[in-house]
mmCIF file of C-alpha atoms in Angstrom:
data_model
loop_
_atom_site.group_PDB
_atom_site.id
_atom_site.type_symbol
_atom_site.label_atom_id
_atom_site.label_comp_id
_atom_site.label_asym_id
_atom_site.label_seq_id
_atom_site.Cartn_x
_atom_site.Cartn_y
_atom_site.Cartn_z
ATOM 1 C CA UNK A 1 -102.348 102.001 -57.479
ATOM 2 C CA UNK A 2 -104.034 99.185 -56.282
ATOM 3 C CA UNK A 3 -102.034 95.977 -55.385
ATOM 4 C CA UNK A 4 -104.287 92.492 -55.631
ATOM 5 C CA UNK A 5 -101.355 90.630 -55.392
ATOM 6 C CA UNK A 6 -100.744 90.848 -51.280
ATOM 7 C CA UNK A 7 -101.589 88.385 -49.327
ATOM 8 C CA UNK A 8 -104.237 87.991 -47.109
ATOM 9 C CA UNK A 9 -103.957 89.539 -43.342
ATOM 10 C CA UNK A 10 -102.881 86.706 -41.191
ATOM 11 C CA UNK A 11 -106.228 85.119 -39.185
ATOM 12 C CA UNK A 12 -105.437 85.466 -35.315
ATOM 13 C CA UNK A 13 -104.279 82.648 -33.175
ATOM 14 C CA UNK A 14 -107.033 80.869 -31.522
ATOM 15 C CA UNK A 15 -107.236 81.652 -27.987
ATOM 16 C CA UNK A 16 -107.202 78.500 -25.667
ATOM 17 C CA UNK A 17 -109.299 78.307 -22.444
ATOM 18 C CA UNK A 18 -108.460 76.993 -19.044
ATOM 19 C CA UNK A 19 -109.568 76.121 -16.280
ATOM 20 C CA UNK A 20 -108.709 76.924 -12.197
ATOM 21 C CA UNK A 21 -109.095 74.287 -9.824
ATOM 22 C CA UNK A 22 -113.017 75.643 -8.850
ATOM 23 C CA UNK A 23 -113.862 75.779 -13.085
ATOM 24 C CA UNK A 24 -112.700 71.828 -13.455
ATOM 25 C CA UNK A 25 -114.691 71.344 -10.145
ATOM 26 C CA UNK A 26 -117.505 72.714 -11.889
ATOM 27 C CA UNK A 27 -117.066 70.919 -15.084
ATOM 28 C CA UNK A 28 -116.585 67.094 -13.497
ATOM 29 C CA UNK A 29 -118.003 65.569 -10.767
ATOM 30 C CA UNK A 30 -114.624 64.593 -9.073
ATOM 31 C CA UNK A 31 -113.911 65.471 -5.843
ATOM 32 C CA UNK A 32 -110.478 64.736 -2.700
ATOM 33 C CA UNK A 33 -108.914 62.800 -2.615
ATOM 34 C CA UNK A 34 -109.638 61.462 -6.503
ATOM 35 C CA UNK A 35 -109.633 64.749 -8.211
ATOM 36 C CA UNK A 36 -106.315 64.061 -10.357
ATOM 37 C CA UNK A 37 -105.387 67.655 -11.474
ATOM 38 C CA UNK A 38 -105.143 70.964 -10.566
ATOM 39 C CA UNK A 39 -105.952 73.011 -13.298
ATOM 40 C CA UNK A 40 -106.272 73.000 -16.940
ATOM 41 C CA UNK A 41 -103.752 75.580 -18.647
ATOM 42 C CA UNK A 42 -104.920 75.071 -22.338
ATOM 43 C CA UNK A 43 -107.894 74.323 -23.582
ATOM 44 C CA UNK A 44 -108.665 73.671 -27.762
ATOM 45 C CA UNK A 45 -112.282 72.747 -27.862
ATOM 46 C CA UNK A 46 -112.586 69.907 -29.959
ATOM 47 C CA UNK A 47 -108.810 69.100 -30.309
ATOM 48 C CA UNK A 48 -106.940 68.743 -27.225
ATOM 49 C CA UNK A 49 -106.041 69.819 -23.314
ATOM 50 C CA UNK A 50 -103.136 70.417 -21.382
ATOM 51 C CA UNK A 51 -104.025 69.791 -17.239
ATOM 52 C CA UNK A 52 -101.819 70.314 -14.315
ATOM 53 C CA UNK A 53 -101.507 67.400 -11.267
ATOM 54 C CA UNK A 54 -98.949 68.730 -9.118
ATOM 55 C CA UNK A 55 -97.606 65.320 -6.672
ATOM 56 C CA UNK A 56 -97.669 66.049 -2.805
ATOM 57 C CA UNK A 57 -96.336 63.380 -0.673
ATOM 58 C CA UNK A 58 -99.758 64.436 1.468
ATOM 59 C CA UNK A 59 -101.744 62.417 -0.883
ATOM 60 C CA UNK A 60 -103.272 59.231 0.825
ATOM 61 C CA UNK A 61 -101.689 56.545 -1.867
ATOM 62 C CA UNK A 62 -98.475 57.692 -0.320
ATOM 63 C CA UNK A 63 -99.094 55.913 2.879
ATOM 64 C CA UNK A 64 -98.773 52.469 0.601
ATOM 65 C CA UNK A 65 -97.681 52.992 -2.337
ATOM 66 C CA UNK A 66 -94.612 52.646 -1.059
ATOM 67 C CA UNK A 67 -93.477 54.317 2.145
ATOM 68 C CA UNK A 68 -89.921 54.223 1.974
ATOM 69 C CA UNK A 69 -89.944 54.510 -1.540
ATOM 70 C CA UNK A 70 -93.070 56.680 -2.668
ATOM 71 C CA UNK A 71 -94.074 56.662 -6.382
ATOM 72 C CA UNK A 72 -97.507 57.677 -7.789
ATOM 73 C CA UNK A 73 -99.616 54.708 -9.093
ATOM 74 C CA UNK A 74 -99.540 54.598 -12.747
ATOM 75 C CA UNK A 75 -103.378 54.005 -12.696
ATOM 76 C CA UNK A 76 -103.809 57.448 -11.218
ATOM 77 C CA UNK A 77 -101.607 58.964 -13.693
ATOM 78 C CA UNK A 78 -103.936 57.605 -16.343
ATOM 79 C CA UNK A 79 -107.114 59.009 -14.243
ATOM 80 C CA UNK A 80 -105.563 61.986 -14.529
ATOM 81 C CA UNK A 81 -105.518 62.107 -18.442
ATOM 82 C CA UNK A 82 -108.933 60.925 -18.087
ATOM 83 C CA UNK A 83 -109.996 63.828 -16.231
ATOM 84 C CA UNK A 84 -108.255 66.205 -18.341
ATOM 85 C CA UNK A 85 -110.111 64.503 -21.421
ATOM 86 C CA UNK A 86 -113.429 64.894 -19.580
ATOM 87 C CA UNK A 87 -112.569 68.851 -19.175
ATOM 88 C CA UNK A 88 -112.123 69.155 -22.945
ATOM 89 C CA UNK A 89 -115.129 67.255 -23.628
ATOM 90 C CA UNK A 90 -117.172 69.405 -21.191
ATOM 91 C CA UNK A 91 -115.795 72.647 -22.830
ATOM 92 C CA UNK A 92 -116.497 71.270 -26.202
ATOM 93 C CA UNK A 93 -119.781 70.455 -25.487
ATOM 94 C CA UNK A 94 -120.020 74.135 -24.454
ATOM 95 C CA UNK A 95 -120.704 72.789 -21.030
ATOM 96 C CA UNK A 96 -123.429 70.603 -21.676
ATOM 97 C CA UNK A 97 -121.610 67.613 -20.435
ATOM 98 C CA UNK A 98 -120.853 69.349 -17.340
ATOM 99 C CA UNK A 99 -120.957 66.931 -14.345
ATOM 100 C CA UNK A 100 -122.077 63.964 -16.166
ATOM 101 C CA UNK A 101 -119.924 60.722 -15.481
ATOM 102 C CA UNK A 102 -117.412 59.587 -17.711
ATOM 103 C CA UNK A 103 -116.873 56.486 -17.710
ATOM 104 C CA UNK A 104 -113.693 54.281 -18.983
ATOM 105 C CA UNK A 105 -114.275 51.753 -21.883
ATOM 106 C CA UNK A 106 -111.010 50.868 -22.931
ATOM 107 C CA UNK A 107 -106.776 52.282 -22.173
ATOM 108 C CA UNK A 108 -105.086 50.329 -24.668
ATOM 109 C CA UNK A 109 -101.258 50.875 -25.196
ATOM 110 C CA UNK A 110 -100.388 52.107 -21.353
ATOM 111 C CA UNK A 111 -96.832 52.601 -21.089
ATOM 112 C CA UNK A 112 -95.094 53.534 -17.626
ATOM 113 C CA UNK A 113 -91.903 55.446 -18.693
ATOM 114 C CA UNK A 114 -90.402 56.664 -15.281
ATOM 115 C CA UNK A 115 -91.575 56.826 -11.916
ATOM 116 C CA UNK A 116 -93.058 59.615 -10.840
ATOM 117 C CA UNK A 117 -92.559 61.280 -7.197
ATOM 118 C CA UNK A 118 -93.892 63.652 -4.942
ATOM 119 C CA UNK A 119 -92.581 67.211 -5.492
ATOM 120 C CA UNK A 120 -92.994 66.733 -9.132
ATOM 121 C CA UNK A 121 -95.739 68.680 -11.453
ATOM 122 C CA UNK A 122 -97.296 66.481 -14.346
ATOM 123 C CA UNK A 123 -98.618 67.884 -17.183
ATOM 124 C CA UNK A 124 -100.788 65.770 -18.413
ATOM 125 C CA UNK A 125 -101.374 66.365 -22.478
ATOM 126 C CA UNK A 126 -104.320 64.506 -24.263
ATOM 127 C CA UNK A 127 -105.386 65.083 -27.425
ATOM 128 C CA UNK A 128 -108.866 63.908 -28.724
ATOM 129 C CA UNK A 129 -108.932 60.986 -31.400
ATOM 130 C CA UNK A 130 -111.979 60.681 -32.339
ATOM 131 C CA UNK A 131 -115.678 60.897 -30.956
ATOM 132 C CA UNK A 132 -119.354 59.396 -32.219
ATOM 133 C CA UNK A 133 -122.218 60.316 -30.253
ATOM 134 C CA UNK A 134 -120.935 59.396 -26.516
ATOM 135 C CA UNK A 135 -118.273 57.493 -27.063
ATOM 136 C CA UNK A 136 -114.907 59.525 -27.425
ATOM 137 C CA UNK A 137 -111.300 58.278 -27.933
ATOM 138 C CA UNK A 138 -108.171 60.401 -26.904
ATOM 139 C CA UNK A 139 -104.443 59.793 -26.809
ATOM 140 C CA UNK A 140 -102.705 61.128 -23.466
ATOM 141 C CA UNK A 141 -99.103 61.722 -22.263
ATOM 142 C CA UNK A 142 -97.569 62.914 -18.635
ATOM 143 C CA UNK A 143 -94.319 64.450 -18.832
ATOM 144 C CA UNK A 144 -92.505 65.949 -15.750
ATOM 145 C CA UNK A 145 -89.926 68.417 -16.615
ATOM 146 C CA UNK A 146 -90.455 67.809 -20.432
ATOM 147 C CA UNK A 147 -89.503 64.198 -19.969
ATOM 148 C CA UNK A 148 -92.240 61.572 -21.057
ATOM 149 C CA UNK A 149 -93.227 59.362 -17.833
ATOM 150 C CA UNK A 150 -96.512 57.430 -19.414
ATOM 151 C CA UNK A 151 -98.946 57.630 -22.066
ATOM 152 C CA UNK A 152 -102.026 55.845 -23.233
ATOM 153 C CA UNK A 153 -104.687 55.853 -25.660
ATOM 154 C CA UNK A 154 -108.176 55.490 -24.121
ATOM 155 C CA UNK A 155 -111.773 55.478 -24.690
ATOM 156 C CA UNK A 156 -114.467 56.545 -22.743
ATOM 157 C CA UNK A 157 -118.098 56.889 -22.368
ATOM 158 C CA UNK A 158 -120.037 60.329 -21.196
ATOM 159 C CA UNK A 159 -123.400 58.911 -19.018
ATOM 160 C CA UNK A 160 -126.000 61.395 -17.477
ATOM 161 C CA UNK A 161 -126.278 60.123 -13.567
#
């Protein structure tokens, strides 16, 4: 006996890439000391990114920004959703974007929540808006511990050299 009436087997999760710190090296052209992340931990092409800056008081902001007091410059921690962007990007492009500057065209809505400190690991969460030809838009957030510490919307440009 036949039964028509069962469902469908269930499709298998999409696996999500990553990256190590030598396959986002590859992928954009940032280098020490203005690489702002680590690694990449989850990758959906064409959707969204999860990347990894983890704060060490040995970066060279430190020195200034402030010494008895150090915080990480909220500009950085929006470079750092940038360059997580640029990763997805890259792997949705299936790498044909790889290397090519990216280059910022608008961060609207920037909100600093919290300070954050050396010691701490951001993960920095962007999620793509939109995109037409070049030009892409994402949405980003850095949390540390779970806890939200900025987010911005942004748009940005991918340029050959």
């Amino acid at each position: 006996m036949n039964d028509t009436s069962a469902a469908p087997p269930a499709k298998p999760l999409k696996e999500l890439g990553a990256a190590d710190i030598l396959g986002v090296m590859r992928m954009i052209p940032h280098r020490y000391p203005f690489l702002m992340i680590d690694r990449v931990i989850e990758i959906e092409n064409d959707v969204r990114a999860v990347g990894i800056k983890n704060v060490s008081i040995n970066e060279p902001h430190f020195q200034g920004h402030f010494p008895r007091q150090p915080i990480m410059p909220g500009v950085l921690i929006i470079e750092a959703m940038a360059q997580t962007a640029a990763v997805l990007v890259v792997e949705t492009l299936e790498g044909a974007a790889a290397g090519k500057l990216v280059y910022f065209m608008s961060i609207d809505e920037a909100r600093f929540r919290k300070p954050v400190f050396p010691g701490d690991q951001i993960r920095v969460e962007v999620s793509k808006v939109r995109n037409r030809g070049q030009v892409w838009k994402f949405r980003g957030e850095a949390k540390v511990g779970g806890r939200l510490m900025a987010e911005a919307a942004f748009t940005a440009m991918i340029m050959d050299d």
